PDB file of C-alpha atoms in Angstrom:
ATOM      1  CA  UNK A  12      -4.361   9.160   9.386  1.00 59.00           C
ATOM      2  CA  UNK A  13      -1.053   8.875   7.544  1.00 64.00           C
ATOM      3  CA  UNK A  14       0.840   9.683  11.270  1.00 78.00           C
ATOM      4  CA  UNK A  15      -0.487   5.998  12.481  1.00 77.00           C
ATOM      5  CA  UNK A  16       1.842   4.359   9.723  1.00 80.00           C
ATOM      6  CA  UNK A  17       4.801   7.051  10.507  1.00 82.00           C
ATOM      7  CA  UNK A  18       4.652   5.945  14.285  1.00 84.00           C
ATOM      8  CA  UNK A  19       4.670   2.381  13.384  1.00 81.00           C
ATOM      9  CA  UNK A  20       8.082   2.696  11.158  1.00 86.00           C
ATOM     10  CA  UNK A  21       9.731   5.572  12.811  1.00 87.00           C
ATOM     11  CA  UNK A  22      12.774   4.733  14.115  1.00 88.00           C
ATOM     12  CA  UNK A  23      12.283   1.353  13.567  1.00 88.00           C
ATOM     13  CA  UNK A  24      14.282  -0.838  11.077  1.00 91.00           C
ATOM     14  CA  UNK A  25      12.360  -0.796   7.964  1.00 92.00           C
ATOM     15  CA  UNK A  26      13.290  -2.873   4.890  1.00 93.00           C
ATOM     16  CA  UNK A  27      12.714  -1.715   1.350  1.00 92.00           C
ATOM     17  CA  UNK A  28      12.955  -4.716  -1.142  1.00 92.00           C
ATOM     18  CA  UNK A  29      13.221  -3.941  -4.459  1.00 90.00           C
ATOM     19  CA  UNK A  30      11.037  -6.013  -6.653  1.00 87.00           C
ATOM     20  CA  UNK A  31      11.499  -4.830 -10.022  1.00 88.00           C
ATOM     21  CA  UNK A  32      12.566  -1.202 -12.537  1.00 91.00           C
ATOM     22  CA  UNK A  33       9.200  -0.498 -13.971  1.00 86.00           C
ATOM     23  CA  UNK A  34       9.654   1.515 -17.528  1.00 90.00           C
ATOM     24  CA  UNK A  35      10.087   4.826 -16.235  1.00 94.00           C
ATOM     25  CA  UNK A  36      12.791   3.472 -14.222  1.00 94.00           C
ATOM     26  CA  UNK A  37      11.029   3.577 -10.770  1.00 89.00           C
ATOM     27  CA  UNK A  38      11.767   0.935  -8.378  1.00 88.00           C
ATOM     28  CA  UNK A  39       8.533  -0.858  -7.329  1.00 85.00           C
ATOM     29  CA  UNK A  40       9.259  -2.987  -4.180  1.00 88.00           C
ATOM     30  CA  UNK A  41       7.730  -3.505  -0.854  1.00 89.00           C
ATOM     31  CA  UNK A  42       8.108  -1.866   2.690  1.00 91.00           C
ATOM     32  CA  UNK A  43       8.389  -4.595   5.431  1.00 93.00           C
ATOM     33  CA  UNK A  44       8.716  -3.376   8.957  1.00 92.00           C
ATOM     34  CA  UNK A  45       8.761  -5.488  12.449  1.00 90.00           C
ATOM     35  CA  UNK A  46       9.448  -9.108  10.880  1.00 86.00           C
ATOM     36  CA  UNK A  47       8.132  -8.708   7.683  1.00 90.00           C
ATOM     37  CA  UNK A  48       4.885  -6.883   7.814  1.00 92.00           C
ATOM     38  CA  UNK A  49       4.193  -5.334   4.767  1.00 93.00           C
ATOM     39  CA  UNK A  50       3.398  -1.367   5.121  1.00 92.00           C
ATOM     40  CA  UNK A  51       1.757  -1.326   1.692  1.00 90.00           C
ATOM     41  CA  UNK A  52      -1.343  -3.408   2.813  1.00 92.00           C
ATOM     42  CA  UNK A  53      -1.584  -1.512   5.737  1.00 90.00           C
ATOM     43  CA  UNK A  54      -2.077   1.445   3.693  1.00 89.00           C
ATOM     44  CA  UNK A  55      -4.403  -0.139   1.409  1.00 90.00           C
ATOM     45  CA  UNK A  56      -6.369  -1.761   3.777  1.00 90.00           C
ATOM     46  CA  UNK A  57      -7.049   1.615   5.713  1.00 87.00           C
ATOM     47  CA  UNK A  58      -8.206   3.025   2.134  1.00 86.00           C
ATOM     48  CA  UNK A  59      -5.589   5.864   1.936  1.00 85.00           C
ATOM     49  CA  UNK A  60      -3.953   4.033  -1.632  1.00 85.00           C
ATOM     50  CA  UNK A  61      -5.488   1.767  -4.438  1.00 83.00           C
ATOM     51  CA  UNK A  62      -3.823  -0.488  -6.683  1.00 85.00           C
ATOM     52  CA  UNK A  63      -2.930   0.308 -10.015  1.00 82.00           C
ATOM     53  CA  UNK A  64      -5.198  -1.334 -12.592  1.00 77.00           C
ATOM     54  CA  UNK A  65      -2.406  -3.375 -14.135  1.00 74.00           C
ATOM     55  CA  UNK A  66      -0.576  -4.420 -10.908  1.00 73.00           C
ATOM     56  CA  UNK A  67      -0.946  -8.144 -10.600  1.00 76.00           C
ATOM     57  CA  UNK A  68      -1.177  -8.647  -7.067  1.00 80.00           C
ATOM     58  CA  UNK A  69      -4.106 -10.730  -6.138  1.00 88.00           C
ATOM     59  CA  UNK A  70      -3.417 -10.449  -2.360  1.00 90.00           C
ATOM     60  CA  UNK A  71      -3.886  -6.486  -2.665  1.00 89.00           C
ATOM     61  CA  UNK A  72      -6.606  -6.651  -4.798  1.00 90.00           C
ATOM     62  CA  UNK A  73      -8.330  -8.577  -2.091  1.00 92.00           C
ATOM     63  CA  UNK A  74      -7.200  -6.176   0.026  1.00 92.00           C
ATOM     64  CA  UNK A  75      -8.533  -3.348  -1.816  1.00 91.00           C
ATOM     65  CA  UNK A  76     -12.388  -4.923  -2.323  1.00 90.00           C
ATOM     66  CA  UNK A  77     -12.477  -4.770   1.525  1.00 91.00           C
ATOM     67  CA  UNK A  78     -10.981  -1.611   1.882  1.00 89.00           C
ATOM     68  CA  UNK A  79     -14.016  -0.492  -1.168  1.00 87.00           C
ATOM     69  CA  UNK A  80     -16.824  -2.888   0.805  1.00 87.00           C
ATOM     70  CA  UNK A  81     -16.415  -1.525   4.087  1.00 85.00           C
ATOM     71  CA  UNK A  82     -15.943   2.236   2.087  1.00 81.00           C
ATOM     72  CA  UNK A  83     -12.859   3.091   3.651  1.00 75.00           C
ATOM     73  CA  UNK A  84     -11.363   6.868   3.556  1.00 67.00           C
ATOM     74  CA  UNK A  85     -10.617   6.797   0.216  1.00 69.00           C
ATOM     75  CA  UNK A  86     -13.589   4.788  -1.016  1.00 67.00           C
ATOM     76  CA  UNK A  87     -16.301   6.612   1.773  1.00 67.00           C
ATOM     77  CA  UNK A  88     -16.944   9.249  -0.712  1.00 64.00           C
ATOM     78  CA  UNK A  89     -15.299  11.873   1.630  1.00 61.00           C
ATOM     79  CA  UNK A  90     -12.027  11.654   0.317  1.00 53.00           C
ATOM     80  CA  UNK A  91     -10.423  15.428  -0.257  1.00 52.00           C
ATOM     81  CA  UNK A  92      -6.946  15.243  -2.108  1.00 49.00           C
TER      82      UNK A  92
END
């Protein structure tokens, strides 16, 4: 599953835009590849991440209700870390 997102950024231009230092001093910021798709609701979407609890994005919230409703990978019950 994670190979379909490697094929659609590699060797592509990819931009990482920073978005803020969290505490711990880890950048959080997005992925946009081919005009400013955004990788990380991609991922989400196909239910191979989840949003943190205190991340304030609505948009991948919405994202991630689907992602449970529809009981994608990570939300199927199957999931195997």
């Amino acid at each position: 599953m994670k190979n379909i997102f490697l094929k659609k950024i590699m060797n592509k231009i990819v931009i990482i835009k920073n978005i803020k230092i969290d505490r711990y001093n880890r950048f959080i910021g997005l992925v946009l590849y081919e005009k400013n798709k955004d990788l990380g609701k991609k991922i989400i979407k196909s239910g191979l991440a989840w949003v943190w609890k205190f991340y304030k994005n609505i948009q991948y919230k919405k994202i991630e209700n689907i992602a449970k409703k529809n009981k994608k990978l990570y939300y199927s019950g199957n999931f195997c870390s």
